[in-house]
mmCIF file of C-alpha atoms in Angstrom:
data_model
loop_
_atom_site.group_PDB
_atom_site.id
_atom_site.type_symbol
_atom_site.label_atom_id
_atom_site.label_comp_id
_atom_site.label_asym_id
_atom_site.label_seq_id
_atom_site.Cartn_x
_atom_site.Cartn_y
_atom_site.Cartn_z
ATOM 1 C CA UNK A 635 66.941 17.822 22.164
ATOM 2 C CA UNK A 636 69.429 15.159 21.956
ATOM 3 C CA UNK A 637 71.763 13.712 19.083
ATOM 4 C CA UNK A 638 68.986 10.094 18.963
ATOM 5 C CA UNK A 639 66.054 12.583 19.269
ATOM 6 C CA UNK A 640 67.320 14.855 16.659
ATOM 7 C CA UNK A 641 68.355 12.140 14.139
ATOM 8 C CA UNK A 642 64.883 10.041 14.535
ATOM 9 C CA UNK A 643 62.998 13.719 13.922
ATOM 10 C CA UNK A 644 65.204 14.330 11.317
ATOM 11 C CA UNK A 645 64.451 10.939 9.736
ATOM 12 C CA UNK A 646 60.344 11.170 9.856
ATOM 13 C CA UNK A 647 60.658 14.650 8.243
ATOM 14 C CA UNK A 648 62.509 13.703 5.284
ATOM 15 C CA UNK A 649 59.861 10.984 4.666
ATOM 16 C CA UNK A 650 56.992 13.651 5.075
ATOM 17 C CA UNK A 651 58.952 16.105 2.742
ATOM 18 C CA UNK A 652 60.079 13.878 -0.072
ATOM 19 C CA UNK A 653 56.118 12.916 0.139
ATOM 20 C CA UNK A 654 56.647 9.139 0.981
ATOM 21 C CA UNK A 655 54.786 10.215 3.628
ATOM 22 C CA UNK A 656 51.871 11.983 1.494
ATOM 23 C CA UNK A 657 49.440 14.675 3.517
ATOM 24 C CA UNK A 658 47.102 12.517 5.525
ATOM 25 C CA UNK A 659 48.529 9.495 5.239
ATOM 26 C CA UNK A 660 49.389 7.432 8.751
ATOM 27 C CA UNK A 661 52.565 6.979 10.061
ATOM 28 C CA UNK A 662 53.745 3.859 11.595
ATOM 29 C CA UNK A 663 53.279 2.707 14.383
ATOM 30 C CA UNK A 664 55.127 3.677 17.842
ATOM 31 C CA UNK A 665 56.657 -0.481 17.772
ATOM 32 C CA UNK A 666 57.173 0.052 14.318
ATOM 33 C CA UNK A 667 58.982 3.269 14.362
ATOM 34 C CA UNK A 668 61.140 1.894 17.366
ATOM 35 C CA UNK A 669 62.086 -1.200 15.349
ATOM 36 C CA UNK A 670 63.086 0.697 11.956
ATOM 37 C CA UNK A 671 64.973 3.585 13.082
ATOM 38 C CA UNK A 672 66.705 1.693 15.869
ATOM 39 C CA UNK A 673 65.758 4.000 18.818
ATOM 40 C CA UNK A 674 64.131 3.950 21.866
ATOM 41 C CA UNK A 675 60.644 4.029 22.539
ATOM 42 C CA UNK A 676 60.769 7.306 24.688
ATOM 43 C CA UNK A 677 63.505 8.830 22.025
ATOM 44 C CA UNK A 678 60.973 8.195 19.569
ATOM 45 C CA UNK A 679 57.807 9.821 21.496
ATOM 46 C CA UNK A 680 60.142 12.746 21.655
ATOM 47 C CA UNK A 681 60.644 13.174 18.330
ATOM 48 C CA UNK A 682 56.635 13.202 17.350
ATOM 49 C CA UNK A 683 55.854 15.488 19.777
ATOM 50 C CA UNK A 684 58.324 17.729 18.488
ATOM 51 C CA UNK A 685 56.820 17.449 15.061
ATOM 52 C CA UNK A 686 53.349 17.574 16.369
ATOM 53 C CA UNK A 687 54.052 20.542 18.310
ATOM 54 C CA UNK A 688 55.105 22.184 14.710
ATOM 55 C CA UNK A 689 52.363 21.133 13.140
ATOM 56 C CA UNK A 690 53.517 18.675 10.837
ATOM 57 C CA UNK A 691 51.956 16.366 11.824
ATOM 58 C CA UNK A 692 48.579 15.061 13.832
ATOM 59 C CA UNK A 693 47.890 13.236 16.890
ATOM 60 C CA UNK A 694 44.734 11.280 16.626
ATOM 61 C CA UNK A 695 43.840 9.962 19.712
ATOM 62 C CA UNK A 696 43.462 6.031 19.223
ATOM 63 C CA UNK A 697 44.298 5.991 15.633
ATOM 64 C CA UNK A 698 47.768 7.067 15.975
ATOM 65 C CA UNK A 699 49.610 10.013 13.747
ATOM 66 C CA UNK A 700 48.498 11.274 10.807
ATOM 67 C CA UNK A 701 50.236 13.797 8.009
ATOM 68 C CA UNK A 702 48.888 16.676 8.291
ATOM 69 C CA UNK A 703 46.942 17.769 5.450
ATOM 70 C CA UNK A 704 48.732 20.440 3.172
ATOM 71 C CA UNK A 705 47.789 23.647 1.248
ATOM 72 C CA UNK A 706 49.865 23.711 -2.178
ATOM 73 C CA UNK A 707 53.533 22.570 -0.804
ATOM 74 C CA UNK A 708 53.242 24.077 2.342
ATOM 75 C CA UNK A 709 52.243 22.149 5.928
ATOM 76 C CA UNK A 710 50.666 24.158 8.508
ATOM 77 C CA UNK A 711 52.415 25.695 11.251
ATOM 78 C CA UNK A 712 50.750 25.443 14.233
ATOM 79 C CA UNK A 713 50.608 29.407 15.920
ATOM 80 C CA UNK A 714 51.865 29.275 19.686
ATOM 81 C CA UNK A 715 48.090 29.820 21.305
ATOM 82 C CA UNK A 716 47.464 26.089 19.454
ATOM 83 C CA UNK A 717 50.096 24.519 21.614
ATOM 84 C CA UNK A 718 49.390 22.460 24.600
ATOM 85 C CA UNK A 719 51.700 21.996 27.447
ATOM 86 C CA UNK A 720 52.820 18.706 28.660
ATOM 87 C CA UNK A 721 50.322 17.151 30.992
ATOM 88 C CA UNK A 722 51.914 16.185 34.485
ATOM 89 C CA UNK A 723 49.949 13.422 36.075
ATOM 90 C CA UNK A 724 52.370 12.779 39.056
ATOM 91 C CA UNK A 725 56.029 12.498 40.478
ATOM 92 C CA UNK A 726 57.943 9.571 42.408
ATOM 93 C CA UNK A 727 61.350 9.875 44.250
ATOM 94 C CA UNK A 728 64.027 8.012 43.179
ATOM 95 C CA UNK A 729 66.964 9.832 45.642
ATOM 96 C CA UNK A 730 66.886 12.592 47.960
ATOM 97 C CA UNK A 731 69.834 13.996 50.156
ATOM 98 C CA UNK A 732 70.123 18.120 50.993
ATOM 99 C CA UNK A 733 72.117 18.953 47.969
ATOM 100 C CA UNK A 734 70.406 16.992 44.679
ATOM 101 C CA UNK A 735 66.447 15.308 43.900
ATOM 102 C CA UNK A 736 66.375 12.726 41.394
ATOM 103 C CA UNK A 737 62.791 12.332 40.321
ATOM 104 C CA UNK A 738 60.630 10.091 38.098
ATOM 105 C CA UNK A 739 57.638 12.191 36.678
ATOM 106 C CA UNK A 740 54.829 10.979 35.069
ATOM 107 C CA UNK A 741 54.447 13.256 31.694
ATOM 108 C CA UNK A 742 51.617 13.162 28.603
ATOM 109 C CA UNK A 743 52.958 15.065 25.802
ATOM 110 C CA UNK A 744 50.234 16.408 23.190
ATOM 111 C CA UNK A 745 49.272 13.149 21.426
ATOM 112 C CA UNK A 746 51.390 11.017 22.813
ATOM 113 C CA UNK A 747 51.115 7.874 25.347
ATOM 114 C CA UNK A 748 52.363 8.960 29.173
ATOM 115 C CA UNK A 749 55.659 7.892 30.263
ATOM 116 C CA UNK A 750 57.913 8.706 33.079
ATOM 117 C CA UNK A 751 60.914 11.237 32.662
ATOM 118 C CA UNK A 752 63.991 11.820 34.778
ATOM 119 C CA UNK A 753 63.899 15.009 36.252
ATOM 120 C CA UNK A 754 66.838 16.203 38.355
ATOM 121 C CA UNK A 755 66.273 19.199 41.387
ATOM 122 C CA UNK A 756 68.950 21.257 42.061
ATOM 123 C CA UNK A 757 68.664 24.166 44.897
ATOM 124 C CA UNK A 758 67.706 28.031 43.893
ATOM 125 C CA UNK A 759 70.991 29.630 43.244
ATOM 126 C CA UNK A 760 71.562 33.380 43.077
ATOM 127 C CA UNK A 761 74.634 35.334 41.299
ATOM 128 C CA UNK A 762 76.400 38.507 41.484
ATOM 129 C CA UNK A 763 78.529 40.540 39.106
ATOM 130 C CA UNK A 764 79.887 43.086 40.746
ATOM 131 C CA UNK A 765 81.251 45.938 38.663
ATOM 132 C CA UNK A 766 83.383 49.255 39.883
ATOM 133 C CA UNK A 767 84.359 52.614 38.949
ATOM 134 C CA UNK A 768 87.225 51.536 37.396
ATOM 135 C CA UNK A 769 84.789 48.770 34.881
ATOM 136 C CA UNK A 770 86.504 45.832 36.732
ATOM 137 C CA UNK A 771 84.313 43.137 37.889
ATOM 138 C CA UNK A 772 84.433 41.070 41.374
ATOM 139 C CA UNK A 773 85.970 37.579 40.827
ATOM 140 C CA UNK A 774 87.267 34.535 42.470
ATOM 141 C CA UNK A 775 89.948 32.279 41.435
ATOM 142 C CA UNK A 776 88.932 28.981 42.497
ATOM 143 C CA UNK A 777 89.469 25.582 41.854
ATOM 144 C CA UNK A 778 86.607 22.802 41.118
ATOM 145 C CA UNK A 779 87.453 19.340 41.314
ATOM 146 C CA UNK A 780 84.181 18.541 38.849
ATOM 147 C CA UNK A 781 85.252 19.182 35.997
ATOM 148 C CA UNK A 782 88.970 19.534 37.976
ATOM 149 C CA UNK A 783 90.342 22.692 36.777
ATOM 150 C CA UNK A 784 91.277 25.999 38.280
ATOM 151 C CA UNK A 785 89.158 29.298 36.926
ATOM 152 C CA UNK A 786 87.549 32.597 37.412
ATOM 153 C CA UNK A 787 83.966 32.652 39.079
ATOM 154 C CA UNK A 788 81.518 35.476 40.606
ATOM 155 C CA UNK A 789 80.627 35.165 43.678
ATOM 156 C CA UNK A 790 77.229 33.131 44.303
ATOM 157 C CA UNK A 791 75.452 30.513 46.189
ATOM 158 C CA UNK A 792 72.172 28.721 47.243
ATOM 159 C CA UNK A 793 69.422 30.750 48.823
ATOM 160 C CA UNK A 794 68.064 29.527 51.969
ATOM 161 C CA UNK A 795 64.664 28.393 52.844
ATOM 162 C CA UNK A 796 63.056 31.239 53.533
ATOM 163 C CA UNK A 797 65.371 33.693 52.639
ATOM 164 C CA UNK A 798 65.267 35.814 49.635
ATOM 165 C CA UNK A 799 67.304 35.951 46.103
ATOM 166 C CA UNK A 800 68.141 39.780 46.560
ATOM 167 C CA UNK A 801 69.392 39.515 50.668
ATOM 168 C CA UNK A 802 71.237 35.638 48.978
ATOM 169 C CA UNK A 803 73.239 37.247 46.186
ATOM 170 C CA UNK A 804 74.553 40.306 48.750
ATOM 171 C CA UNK A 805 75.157 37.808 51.554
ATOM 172 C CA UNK A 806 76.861 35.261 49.234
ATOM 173 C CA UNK A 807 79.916 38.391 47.538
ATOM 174 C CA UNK A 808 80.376 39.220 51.594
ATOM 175 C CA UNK A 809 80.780 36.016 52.765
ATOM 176 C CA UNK A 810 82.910 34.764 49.688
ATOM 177 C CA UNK A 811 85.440 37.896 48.991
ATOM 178 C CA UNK A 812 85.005 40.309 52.373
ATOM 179 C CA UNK A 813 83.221 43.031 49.928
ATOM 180 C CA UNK A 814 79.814 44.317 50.610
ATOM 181 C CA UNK A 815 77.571 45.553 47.964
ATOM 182 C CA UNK A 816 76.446 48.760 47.222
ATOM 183 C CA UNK A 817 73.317 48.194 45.756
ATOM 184 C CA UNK A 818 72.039 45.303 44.010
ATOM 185 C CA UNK A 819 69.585 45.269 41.024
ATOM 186 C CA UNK A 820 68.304 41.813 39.372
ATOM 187 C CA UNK A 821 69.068 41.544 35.639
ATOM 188 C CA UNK A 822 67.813 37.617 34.944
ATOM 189 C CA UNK A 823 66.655 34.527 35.741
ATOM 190 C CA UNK A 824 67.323 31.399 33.963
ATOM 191 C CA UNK A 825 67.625 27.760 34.198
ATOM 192 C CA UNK A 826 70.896 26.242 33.474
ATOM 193 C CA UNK A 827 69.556 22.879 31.903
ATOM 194 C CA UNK A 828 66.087 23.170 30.620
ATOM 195 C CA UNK A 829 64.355 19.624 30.316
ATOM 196 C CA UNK A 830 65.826 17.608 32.611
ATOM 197 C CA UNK A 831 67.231 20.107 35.861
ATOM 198 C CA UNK A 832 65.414 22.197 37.704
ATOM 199 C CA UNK A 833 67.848 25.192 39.044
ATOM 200 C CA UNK A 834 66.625 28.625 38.948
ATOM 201 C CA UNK A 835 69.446 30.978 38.840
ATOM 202 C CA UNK A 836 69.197 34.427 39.732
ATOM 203 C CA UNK A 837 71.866 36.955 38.514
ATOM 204 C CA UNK A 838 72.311 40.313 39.949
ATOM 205 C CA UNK A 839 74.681 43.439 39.320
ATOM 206 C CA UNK A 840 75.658 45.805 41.335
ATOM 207 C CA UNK A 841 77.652 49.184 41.067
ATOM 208 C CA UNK A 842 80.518 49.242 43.584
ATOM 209 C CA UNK A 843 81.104 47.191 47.148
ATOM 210 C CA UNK A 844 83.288 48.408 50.416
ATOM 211 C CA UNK A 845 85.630 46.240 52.131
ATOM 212 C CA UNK A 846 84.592 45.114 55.500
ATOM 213 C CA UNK A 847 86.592 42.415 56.246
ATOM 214 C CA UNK A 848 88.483 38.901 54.727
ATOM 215 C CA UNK A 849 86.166 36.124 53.314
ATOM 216 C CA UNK A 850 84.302 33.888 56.018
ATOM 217 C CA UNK A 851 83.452 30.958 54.168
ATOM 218 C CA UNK A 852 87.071 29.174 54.231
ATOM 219 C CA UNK A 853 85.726 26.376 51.853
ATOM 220 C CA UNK A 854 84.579 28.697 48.922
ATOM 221 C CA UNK A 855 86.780 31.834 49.240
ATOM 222 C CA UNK A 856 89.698 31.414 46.780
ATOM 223 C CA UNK A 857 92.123 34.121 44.923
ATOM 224 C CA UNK A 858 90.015 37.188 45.065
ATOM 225 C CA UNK A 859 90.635 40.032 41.862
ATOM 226 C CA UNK A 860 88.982 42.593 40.617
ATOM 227 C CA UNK A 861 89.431 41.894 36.789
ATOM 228 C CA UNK A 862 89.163 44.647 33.851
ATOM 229 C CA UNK A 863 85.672 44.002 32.112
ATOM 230 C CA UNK A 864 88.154 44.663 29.119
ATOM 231 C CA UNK A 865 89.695 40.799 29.755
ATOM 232 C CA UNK A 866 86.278 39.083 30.036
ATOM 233 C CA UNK A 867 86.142 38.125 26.174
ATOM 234 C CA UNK A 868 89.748 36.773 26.251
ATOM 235 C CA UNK A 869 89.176 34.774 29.531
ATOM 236 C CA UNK A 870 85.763 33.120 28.382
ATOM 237 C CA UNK A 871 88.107 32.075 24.738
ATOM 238 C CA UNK A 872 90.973 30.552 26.759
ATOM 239 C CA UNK A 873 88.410 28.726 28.900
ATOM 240 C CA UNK A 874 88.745 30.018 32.305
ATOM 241 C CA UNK A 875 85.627 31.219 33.518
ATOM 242 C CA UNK A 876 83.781 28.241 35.423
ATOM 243 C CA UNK A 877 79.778 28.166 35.360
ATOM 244 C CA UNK A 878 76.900 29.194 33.366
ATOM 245 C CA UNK A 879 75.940 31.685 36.061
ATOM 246 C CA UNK A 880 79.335 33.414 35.568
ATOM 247 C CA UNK A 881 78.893 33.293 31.599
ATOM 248 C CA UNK A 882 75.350 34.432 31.315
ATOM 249 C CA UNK A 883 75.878 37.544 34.338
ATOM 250 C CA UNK A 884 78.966 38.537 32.536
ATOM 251 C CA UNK A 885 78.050 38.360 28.663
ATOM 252 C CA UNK A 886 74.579 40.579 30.439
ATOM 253 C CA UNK A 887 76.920 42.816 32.098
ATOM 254 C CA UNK A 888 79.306 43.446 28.650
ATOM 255 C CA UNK A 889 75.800 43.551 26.133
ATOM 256 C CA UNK A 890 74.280 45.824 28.768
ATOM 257 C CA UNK A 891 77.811 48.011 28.477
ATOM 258 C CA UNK A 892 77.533 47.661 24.393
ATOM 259 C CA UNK A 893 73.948 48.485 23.871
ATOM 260 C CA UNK A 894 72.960 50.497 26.977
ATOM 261 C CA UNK A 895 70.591 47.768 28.530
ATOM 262 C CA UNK A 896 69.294 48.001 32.009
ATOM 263 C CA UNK A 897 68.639 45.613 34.700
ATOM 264 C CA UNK A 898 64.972 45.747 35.582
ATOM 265 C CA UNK A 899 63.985 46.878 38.676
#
């Protein structure tokens, strides 16, 4: 949730809580709201659902929202079986080349009027942390003029249409550092900007890779290392590991290492 959202959820709370707001009493309006609290309309929509979608308040369908009614001092929580997801009622193209989608889709959160949110597509990306018998992991030292810095990555990239994550990730460490994998497993899938980008990454870990040949991507090969798991923690505090595909394989790799987690088959 963002810094408006936050502070305009923050503000309808404290009215409910100090019991300006009293249980079952109406809130303003939408306009109103908008108007008081200085934020947009869409900011504002945001911040009820969020609150509906706790339970602290109701959506009434034509009437507006409503307090909802308290036991003692307490408000109801709603349980997660009560929620209801967002209702998608269509989606419109705003840009479309082969790397990025920008998208206008046409949402109804619980109890509150449709509107159209910005939804960026990125392509399926899969990751691989590659660790060996000496608990050093497979990196590249690369440089990236967004944000334009110079730091340590695992080796990764898109998965084709039509290809899968597992065959991706293996393809992806050959092409980028000359290593082939010894055997892959997936550990987790995740999506690097929930909300708003659509990105499914795909990490995967390996024990061990032979040397076949030198990199044959020329645009993404870089300084290739193995580097001691033992130097991770002090890398990610001075800043040089690039990616939240990196981060999240690498802290999954070092918690699986602490407290004997698995990747799933």
């Amino acid at each position: 949730m963002g810094e408006k959202t936050g502070r305009v959820e923050a503000t309808i709370r404290e009215r409910i809580e100090s019991g300006e707001l009293a249980a079952g009493a109406k809130l303003p309006s939408e306009r109103t709201l908008v108007e008081e609290l200085g934020a947009g309309r869409t900011t504002v929509r945001l911040a009820l659902a969020k609150l509906a979608a706790e339970g602290l308040i109701d959506a009434q369908h034509g009437r507006g929202y409503f307090v909802t009614k308290a036991r003692g001092n307490q408000q109801r929580v709603s349980t997660p079986e009560e929620l209801e997801p967002w209702r998608i009622h269509g989606e419109r193209t705003i840009y479309d080349n082969r790397w990025v989608k920008l998208t206008l889709v046409d949402v109804e959160p619980p109890g509150v009027e449709r509107y159209e949110s910005h939804v960026v597509r990125l392509h399926h990306v899969a990751i691989t942390a590659i660790v060996d018998d000496q608990d050093r992991v497979l990196m590249l030292w690369r440089y990236r003029f967004v944000p334009n810095k110079w730091g340590w990555e695992l080796p990764g990239g898109i998965v084709d249409a039509g290809e899968d994550a597992l065959t991706a990730a293996a393809r992806e460490v050959e092409e980028e550092t000359g290593w082939r994998p010894t055997k892959l497993q997936h550990a987790v899938t995740f999506q690097p900007m929930v909300g708003m980008v659509d990105s499914p990454h795909e990490v995967f870990v390996g024990q061990g890779a032979t040397l076949v040949g030198a990199p044959t991507d020329a645009e993404e090969a870089g300084l290739i290392e193995w580097i001691p798991l033992a130097d991770i923690p002090g890398l990610m505090a001075q800043d040089k590991l690039q990616g939240s595909g990196t981060l999240v394989a690498l802290l999954h790799v070092l918690a699986s290492r602490a407290g004997g987690l698995t990747p799933a088959e």
